[in-house]
PDB file of C-alpha atoms and ligand atoms in Angstrom:
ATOM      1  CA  UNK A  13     -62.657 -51.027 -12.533  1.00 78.00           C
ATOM      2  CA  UNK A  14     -64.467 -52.100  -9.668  1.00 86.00           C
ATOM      3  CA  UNK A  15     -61.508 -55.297  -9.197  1.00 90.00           C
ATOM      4  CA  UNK A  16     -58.974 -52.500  -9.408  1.00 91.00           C
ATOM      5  CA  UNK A  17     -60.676 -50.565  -6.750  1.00 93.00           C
ATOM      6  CA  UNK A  18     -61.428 -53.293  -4.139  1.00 92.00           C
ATOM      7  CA  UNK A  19     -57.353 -54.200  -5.131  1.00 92.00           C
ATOM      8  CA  UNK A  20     -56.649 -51.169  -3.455  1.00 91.00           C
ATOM      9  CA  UNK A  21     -59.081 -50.454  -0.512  1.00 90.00           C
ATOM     10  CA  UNK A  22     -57.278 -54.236   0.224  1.00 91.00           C
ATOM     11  CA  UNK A  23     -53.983 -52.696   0.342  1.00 88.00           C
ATOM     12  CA  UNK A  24     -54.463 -49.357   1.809  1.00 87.00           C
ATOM     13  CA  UNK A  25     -55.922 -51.814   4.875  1.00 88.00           C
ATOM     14  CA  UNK A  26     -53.164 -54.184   4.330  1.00 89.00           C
ATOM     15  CA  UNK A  27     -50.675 -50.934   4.855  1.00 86.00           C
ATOM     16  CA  UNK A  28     -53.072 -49.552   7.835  1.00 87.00           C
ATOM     17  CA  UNK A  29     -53.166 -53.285   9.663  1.00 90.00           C
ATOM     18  CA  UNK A  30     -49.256 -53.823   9.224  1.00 89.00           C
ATOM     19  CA  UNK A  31     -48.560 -49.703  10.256  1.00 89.00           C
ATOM     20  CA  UNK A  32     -50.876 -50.773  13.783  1.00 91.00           C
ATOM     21  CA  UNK A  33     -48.843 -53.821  14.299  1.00 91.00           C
ATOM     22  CA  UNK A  34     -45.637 -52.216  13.928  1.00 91.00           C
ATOM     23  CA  UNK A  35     -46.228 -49.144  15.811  1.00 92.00           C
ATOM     24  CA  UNK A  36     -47.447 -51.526  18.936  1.00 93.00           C
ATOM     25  CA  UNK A  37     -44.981 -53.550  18.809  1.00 90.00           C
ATOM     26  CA  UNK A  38     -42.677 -50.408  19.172  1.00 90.00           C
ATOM     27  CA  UNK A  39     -44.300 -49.215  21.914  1.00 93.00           C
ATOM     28  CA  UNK A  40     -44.532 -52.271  23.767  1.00 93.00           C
ATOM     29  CA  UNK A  41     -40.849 -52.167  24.170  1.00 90.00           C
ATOM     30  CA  UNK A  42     -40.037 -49.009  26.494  1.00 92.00           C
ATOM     31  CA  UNK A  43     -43.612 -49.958  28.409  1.00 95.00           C
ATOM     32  CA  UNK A  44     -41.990 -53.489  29.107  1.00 95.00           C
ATOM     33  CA  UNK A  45     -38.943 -51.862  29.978  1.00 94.00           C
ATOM     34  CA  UNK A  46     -40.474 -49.589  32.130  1.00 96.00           C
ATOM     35  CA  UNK A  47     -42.327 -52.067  33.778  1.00 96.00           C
ATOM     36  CA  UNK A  48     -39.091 -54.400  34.872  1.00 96.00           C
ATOM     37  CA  UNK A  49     -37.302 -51.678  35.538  1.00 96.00           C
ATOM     38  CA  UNK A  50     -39.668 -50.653  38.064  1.00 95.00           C
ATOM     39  CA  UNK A  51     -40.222 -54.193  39.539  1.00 96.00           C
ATOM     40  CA  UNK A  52     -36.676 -55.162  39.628  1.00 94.00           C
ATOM     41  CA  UNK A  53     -36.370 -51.574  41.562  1.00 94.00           C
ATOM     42  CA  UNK A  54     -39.052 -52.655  44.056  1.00 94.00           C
ATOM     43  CA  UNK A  55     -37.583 -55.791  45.368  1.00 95.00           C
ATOM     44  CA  UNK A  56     -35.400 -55.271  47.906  1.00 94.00           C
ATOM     45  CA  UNK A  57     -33.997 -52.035  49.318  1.00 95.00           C
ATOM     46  CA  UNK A  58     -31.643 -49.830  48.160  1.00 95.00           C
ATOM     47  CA  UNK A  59     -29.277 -47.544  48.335  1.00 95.00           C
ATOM     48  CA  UNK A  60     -30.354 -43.757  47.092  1.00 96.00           C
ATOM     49  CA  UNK A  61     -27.907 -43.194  44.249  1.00 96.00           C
ATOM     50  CA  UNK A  62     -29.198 -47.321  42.976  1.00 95.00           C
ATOM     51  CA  UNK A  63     -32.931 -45.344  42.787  1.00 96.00           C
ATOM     52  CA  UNK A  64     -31.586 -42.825  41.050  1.00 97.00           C
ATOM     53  CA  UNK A  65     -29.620 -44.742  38.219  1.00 96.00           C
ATOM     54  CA  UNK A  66     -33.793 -46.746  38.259  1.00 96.00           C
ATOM     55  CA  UNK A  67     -35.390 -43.232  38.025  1.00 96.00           C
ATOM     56  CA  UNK A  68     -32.576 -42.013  35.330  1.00 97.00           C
ATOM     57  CA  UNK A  69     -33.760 -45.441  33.437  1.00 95.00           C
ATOM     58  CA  UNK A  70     -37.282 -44.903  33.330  1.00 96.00           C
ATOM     59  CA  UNK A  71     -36.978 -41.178  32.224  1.00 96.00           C
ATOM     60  CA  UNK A  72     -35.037 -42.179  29.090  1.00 93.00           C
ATOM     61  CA  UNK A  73     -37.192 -44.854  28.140  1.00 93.00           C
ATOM     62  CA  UNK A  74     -40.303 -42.468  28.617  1.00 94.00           C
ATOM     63  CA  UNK A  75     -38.283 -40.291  26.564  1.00 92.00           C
ATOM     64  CA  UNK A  76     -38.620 -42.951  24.242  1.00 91.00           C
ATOM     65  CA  UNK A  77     -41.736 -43.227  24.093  1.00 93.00           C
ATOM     66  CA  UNK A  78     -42.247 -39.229  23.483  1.00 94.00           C
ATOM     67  CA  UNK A  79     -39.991 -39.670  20.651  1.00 91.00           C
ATOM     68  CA  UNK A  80     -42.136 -42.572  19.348  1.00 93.00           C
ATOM     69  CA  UNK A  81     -45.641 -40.811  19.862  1.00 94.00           C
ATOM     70  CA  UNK A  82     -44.130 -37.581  18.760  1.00 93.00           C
ATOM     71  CA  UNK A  83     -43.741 -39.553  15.235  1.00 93.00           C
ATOM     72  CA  UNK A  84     -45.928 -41.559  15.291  1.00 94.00           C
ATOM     73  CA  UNK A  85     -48.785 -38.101  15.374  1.00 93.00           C
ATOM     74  CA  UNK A  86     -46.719 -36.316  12.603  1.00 93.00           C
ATOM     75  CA  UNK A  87     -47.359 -39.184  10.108  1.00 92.00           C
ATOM     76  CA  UNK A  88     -50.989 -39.528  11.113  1.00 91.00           C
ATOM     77  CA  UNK A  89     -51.337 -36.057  10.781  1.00 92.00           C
ATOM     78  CA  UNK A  90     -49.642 -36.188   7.466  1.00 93.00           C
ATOM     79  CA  UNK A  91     -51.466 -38.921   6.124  1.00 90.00           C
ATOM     80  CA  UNK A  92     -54.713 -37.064   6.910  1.00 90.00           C
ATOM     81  CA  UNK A  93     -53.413 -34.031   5.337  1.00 91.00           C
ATOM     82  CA  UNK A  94     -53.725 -32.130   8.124  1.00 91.00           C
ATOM     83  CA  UNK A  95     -50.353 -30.726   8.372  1.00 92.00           C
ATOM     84  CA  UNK A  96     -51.308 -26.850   6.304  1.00 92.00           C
ATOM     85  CA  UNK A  97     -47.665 -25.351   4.662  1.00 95.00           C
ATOM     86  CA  UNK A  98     -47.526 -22.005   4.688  1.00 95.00           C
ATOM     87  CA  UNK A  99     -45.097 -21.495   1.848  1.00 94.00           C
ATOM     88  CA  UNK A 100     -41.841 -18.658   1.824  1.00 95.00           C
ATOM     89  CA  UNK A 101     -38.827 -17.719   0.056  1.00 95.00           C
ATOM     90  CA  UNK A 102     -37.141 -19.854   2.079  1.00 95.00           C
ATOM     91  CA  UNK A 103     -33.222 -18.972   2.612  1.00 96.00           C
ATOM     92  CA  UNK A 104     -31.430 -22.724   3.029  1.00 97.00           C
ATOM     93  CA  UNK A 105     -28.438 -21.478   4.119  1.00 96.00           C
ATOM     94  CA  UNK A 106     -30.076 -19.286   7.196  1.00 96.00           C
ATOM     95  CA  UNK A 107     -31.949 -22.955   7.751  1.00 97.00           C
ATOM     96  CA  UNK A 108     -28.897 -25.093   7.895  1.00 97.00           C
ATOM     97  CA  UNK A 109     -27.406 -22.431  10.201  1.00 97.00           C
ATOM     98  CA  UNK A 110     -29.957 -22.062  12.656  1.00 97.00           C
ATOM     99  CA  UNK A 111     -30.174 -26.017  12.436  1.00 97.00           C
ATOM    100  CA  UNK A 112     -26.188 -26.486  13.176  1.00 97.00           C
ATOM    101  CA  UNK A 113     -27.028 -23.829  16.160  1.00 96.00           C
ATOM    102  CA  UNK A 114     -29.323 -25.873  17.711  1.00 95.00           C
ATOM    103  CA  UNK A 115     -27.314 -28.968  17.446  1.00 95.00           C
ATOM    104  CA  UNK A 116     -24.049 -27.823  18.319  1.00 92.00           C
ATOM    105  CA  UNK A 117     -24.411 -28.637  21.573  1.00 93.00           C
ATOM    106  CA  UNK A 118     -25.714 -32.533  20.977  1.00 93.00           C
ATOM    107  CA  UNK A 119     -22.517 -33.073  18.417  1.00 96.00           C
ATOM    108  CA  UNK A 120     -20.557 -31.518  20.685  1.00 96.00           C
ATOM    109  CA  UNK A 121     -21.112 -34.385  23.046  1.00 95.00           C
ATOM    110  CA  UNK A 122     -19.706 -36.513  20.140  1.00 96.00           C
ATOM    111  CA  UNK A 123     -16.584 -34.374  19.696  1.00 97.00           C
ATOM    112  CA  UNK A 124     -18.075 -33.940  16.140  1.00 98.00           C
ATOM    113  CA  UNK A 125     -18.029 -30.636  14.027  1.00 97.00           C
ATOM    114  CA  UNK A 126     -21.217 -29.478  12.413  1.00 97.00           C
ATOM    115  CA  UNK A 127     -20.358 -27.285   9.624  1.00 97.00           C
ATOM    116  CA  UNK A 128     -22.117 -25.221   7.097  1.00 97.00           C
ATOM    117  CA  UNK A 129     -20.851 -25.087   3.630  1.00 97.00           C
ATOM    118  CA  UNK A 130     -21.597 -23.905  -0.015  1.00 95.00           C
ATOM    119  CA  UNK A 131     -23.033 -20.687  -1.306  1.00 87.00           C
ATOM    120  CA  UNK A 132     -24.051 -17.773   0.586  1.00 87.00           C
ATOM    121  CA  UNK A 133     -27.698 -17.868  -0.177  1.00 89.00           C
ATOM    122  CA  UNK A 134     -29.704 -20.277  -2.354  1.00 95.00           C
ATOM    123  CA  UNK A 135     -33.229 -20.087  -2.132  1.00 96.00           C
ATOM    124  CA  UNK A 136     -36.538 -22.093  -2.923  1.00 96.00           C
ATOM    125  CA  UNK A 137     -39.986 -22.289  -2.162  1.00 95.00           C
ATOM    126  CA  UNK A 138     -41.304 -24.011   0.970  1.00 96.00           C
ATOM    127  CA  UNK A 139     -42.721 -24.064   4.256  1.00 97.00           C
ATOM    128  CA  UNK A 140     -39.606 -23.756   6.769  1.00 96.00           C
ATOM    129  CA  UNK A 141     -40.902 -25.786   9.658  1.00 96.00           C
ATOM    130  CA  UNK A 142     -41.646 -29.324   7.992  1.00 96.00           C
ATOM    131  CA  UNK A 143     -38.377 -28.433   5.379  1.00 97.00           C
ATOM    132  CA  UNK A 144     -36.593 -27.659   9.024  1.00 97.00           C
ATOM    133  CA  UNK A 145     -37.946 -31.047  10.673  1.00 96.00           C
ATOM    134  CA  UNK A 146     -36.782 -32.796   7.865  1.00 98.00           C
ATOM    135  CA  UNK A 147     -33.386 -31.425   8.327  1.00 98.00           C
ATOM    136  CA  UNK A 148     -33.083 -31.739  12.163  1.00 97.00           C
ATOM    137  CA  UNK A 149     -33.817 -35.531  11.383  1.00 97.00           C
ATOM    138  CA  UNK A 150     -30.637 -35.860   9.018  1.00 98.00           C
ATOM    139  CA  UNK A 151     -28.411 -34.184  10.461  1.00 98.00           C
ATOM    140  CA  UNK A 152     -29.847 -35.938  14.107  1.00 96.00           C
ATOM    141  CA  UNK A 153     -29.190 -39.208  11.991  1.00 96.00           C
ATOM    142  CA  UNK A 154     -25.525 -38.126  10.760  1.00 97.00           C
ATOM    143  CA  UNK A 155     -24.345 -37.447  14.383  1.00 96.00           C
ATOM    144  CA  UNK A 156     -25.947 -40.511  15.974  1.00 94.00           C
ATOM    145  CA  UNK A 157     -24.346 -43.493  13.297  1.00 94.00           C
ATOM    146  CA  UNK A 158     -20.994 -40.930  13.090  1.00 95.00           C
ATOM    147  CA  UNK A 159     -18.341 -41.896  15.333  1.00 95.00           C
ATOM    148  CA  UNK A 160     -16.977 -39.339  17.942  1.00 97.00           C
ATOM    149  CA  UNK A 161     -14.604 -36.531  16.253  1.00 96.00           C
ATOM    150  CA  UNK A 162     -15.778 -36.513  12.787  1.00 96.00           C
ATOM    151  CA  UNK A 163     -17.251 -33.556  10.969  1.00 97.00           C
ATOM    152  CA  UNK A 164     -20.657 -33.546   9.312  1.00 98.00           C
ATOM    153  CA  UNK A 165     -21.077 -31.272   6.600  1.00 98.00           C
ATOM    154  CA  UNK A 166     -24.130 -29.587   5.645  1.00 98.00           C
ATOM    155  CA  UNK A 167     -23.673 -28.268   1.722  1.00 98.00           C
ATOM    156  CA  UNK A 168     -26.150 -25.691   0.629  1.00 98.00           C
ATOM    157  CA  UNK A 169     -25.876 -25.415  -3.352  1.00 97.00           C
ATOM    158  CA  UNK A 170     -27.765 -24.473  -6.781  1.00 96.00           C
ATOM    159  CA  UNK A 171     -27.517 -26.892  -9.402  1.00 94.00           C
ATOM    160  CA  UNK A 172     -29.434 -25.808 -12.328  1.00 91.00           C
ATOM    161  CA  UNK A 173     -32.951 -25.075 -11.605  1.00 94.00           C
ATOM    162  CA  UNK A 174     -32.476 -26.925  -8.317  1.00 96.00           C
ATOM    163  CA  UNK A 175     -31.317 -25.707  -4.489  1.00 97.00           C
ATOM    164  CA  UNK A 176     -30.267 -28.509  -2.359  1.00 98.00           C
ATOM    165  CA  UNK A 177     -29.226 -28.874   0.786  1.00 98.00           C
ATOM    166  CA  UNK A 178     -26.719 -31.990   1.353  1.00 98.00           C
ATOM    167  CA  UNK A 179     -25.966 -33.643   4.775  1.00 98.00           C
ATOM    168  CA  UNK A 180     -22.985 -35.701   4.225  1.00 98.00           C
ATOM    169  CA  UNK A 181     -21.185 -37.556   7.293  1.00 98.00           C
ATOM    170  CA  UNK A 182     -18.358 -40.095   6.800  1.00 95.00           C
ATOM    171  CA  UNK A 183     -19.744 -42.827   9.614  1.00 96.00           C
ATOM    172  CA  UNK A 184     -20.381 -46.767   8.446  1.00 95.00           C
ATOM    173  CA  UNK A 185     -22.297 -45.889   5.563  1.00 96.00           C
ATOM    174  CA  UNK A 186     -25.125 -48.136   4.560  1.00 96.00           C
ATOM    175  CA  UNK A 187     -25.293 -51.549   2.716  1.00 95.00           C
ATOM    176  CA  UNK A 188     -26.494 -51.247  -0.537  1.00 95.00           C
ATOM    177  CA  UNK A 189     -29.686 -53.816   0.085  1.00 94.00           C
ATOM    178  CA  UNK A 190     -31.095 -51.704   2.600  1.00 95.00           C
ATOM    179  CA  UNK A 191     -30.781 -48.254   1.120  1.00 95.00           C
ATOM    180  CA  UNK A 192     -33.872 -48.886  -0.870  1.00 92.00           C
ATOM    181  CA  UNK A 193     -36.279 -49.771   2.578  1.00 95.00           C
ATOM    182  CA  UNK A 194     -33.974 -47.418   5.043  1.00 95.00           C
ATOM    183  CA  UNK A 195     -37.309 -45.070   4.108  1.00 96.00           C
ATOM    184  CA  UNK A 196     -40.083 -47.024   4.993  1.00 94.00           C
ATOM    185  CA  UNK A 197     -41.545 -46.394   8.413  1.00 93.00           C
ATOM    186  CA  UNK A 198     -39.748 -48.495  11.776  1.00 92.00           C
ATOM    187  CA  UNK A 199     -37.590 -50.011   9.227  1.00 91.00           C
ATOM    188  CA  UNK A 200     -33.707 -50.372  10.877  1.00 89.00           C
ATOM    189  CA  UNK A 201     -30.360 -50.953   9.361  1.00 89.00           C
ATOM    190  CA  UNK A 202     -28.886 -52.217  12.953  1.00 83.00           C
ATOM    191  CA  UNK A 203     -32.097 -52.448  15.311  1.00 75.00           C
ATOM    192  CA  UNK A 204     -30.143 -53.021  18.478  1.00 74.00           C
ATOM    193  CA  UNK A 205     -27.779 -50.190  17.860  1.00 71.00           C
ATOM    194  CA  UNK A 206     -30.569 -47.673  16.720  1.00 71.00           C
ATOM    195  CA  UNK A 207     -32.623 -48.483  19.106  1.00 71.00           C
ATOM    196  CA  UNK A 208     -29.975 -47.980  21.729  1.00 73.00           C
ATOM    197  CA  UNK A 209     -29.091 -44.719  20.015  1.00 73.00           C
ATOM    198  CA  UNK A 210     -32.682 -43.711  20.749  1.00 67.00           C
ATOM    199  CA  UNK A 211     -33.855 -44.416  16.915  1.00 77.00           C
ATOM    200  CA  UNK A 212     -37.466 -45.206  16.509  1.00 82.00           C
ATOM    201  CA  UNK A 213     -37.169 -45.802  12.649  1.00 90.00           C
ATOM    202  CA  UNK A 214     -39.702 -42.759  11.860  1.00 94.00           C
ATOM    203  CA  UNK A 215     -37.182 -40.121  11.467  1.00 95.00           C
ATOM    204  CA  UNK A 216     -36.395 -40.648   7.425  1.00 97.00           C
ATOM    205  CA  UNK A 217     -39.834 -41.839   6.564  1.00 96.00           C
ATOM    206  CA  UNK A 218     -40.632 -38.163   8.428  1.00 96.00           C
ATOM    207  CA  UNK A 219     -38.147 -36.292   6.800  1.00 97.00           C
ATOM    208  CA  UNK A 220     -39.149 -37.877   3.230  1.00 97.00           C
ATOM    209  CA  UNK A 221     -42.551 -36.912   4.087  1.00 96.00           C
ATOM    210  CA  UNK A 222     -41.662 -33.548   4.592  1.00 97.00           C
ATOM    211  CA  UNK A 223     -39.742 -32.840   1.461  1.00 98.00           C
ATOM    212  CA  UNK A 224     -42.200 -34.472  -0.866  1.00 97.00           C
ATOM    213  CA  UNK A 225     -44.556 -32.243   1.092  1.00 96.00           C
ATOM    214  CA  UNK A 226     -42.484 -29.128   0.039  1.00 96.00           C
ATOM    215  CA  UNK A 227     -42.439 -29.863  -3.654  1.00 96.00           C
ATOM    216  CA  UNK A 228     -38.779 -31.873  -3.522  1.00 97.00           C
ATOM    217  CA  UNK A 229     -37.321 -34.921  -3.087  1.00 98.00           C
ATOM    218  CA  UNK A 230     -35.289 -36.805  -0.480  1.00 98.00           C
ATOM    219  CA  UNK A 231     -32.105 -38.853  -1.994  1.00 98.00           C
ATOM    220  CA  UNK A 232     -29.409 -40.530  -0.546  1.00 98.00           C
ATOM    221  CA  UNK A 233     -26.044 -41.985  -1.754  1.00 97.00           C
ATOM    222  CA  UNK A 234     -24.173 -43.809   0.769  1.00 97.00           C
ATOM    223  CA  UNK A 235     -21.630 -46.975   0.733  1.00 94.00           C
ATOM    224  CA  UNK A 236     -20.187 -49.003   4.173  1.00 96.00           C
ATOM    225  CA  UNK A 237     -17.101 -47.184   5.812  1.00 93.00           C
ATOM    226  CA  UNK A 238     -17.638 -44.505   3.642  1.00 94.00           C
ATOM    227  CA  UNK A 239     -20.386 -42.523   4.548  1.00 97.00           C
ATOM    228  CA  UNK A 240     -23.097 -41.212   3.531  1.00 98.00           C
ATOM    229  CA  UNK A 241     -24.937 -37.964   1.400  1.00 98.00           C
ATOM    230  CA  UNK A 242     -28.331 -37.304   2.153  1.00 98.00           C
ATOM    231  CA  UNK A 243     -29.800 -34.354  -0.306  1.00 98.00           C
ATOM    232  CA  UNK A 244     -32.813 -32.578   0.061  1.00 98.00           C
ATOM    233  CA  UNK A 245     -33.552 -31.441  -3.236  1.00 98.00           C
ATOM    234  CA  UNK A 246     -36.084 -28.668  -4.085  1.00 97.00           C
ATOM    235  CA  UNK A 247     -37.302 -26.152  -7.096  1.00 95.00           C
ATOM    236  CA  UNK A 248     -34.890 -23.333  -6.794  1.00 94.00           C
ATOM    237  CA  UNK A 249     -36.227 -19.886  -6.427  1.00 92.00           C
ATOM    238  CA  UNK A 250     -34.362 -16.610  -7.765  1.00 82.00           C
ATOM    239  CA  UNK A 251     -34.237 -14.349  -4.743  1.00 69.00           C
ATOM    240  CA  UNK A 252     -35.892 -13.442  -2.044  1.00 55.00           C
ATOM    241  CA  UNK A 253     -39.309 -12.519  -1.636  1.00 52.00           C
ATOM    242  CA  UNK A 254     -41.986 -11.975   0.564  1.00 47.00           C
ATOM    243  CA  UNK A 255     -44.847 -15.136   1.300  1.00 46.00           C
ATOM    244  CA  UNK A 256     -45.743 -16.364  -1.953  1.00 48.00           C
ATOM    245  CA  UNK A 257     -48.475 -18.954  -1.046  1.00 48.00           C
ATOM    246  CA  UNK A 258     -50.166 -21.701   1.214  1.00 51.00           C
ATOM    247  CA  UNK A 259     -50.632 -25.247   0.618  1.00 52.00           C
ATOM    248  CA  UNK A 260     -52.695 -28.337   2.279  1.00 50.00           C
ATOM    249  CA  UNK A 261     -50.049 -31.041   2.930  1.00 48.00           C
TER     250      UNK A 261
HETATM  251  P1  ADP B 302     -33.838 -44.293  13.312  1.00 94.17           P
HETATM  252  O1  ADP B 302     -34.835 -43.696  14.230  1.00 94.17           O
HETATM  253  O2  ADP B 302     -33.586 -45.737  13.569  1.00 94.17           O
HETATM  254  O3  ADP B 302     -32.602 -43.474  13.181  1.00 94.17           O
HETATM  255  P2  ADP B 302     -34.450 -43.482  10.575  1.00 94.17           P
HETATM  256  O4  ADP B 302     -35.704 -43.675   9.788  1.00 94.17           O
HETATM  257  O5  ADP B 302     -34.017 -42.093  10.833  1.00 94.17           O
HETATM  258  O6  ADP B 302     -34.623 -44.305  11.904  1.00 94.17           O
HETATM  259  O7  ADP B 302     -33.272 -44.254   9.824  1.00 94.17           O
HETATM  260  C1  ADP B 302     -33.465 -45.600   9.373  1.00 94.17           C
HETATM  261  C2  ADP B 302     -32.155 -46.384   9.425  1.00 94.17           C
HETATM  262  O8  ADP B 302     -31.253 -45.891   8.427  1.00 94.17           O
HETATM  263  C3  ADP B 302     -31.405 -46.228  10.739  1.00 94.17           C
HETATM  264  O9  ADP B 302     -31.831 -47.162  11.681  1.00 94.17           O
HETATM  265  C4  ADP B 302     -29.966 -46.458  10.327  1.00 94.17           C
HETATM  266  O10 ADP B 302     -29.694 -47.839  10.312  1.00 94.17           O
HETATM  267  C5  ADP B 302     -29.910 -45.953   8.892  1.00 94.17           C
HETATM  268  N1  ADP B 302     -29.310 -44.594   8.806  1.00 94.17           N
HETATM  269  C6  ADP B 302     -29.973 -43.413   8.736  1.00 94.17           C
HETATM  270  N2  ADP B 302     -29.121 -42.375   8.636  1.00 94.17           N
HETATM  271  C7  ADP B 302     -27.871 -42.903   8.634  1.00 94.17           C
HETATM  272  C8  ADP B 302     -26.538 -42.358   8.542  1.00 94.17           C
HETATM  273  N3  ADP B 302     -26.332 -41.046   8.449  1.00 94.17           N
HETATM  274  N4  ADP B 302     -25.506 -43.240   8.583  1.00 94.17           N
HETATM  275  C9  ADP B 302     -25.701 -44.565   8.682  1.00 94.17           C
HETATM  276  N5  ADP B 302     -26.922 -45.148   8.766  1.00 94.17           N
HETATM  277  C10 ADP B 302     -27.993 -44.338   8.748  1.00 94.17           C
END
């Protein structure tokens, strides 16, 4: 008993020491960057649009780095269970709309089409801002590894006793050996091309957190060049109602 305990005190420090190593190794990289930038920019003189295109540099890697904190507090917070759900009857449809409102604009960019599809109103139990987060990050995923002009579908449906939403893009897919560790925190598919498409490797281990959070669970079937289906899948509810409970997260 005792063995088995002191087995996994050993790994829960094991996961800690690794999670410490990996997260400052992340941000080392935009701080380096920074800091070249910035040197390289002090040299010599130059002309005023050359400090701009330096300034525009340094913003996005500090942008980065908010992305990267930003994360990297959620999971603390999450592992300390200190994130409190205040559980509704949660419409997915209205959620998958108001998400496709708010990032119209960055698929847009892309050429891409953001659509809502399915029924008109399935609903389940859960707290709407982490259920929301976890949604922002797959549909933010679908539009960043999609190539320009294709159209991401998000698919709100009851099967059974289950509502699900489904965020299903036809970009490169992914490999079949990394779909099982494309969850774990930092971990990349392509880390050059993530991390130049602003990826810090948090947002699925974030948006699985958030599900299992809310009761449901995160899937995902994909296969290279033809897309992928990520499905948030939660205890359906009959109709709506008001609040119908809190819980610690
Ligand atoms: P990142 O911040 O790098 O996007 P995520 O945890 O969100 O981190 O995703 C982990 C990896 O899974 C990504 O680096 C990418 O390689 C792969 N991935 C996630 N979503 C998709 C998708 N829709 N299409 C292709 N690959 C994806």
């Amino acid at each position: 008993m005792i063995n088995g305990a002191l087995a996994r005190l050993e790994h829960s420090f094991d996961t800690l020491r690794r999670f410490t190593a990996d997260a400052s190794h992340e941000l080392r990289t935009p701080l380096t960057a920074i800091r070249s930038v910035g040197e390289i920019g002090l040299r010599e003189r130059r002309s005023e649009a050359d400090y701009r295109e330096i300034v525009g540099s340094l913003l996005e890697e500090a942008e980065r780095l908010t992305t990267l904190v930003d994360g990297l507090l959620m999971l603390s917070r999450a592992d300390a269970g200190q994130i409190a759900l205040r559980l509704v009857n949660a419409d997915l449809r209205e959620l998958a709309q108001e998400v496709v409102a708010d990032f119209g604009v960055l698929a847009e960019e892309k050429h891409q089409r953001l659509v809502v599809d399915g029924e008109t109103a399935v609903f389940a139990s859960a707290d709407r801002g982490t259920l929301r987060q976890a949604l922002i990050n797959l549909v933010d995923n679908a539009i960043k590894y999609s190539p320009d002009e294709r159209t991401i579908v998000l698919r709100v449906v009851r099967r059974d006793s289950e509502a699900v939403i489904e965020v299903a893009d036809d970009g490169p897919g992914i490999e079949p050996s990394h779909l099982p560790r494309i969850f774990d925190r930092f971990y990349r598919v392509d880390e050059a091309r993530s991390r130049a498409a602003g990826g810090a490797g948090l947002g699925l281990s974030i948006a699985r957190w958030a599900v299992e959070a809310n009761g449901g669970r995160l899937t995902v079937e994909s296969s290279p060049g033809r897309g992928s289906v990520f499905s948030i899948v939660l205890p359906a509810l009959e109709r709506s109602s008001k609040e119908n409970g809190h819980r610690a997260g």
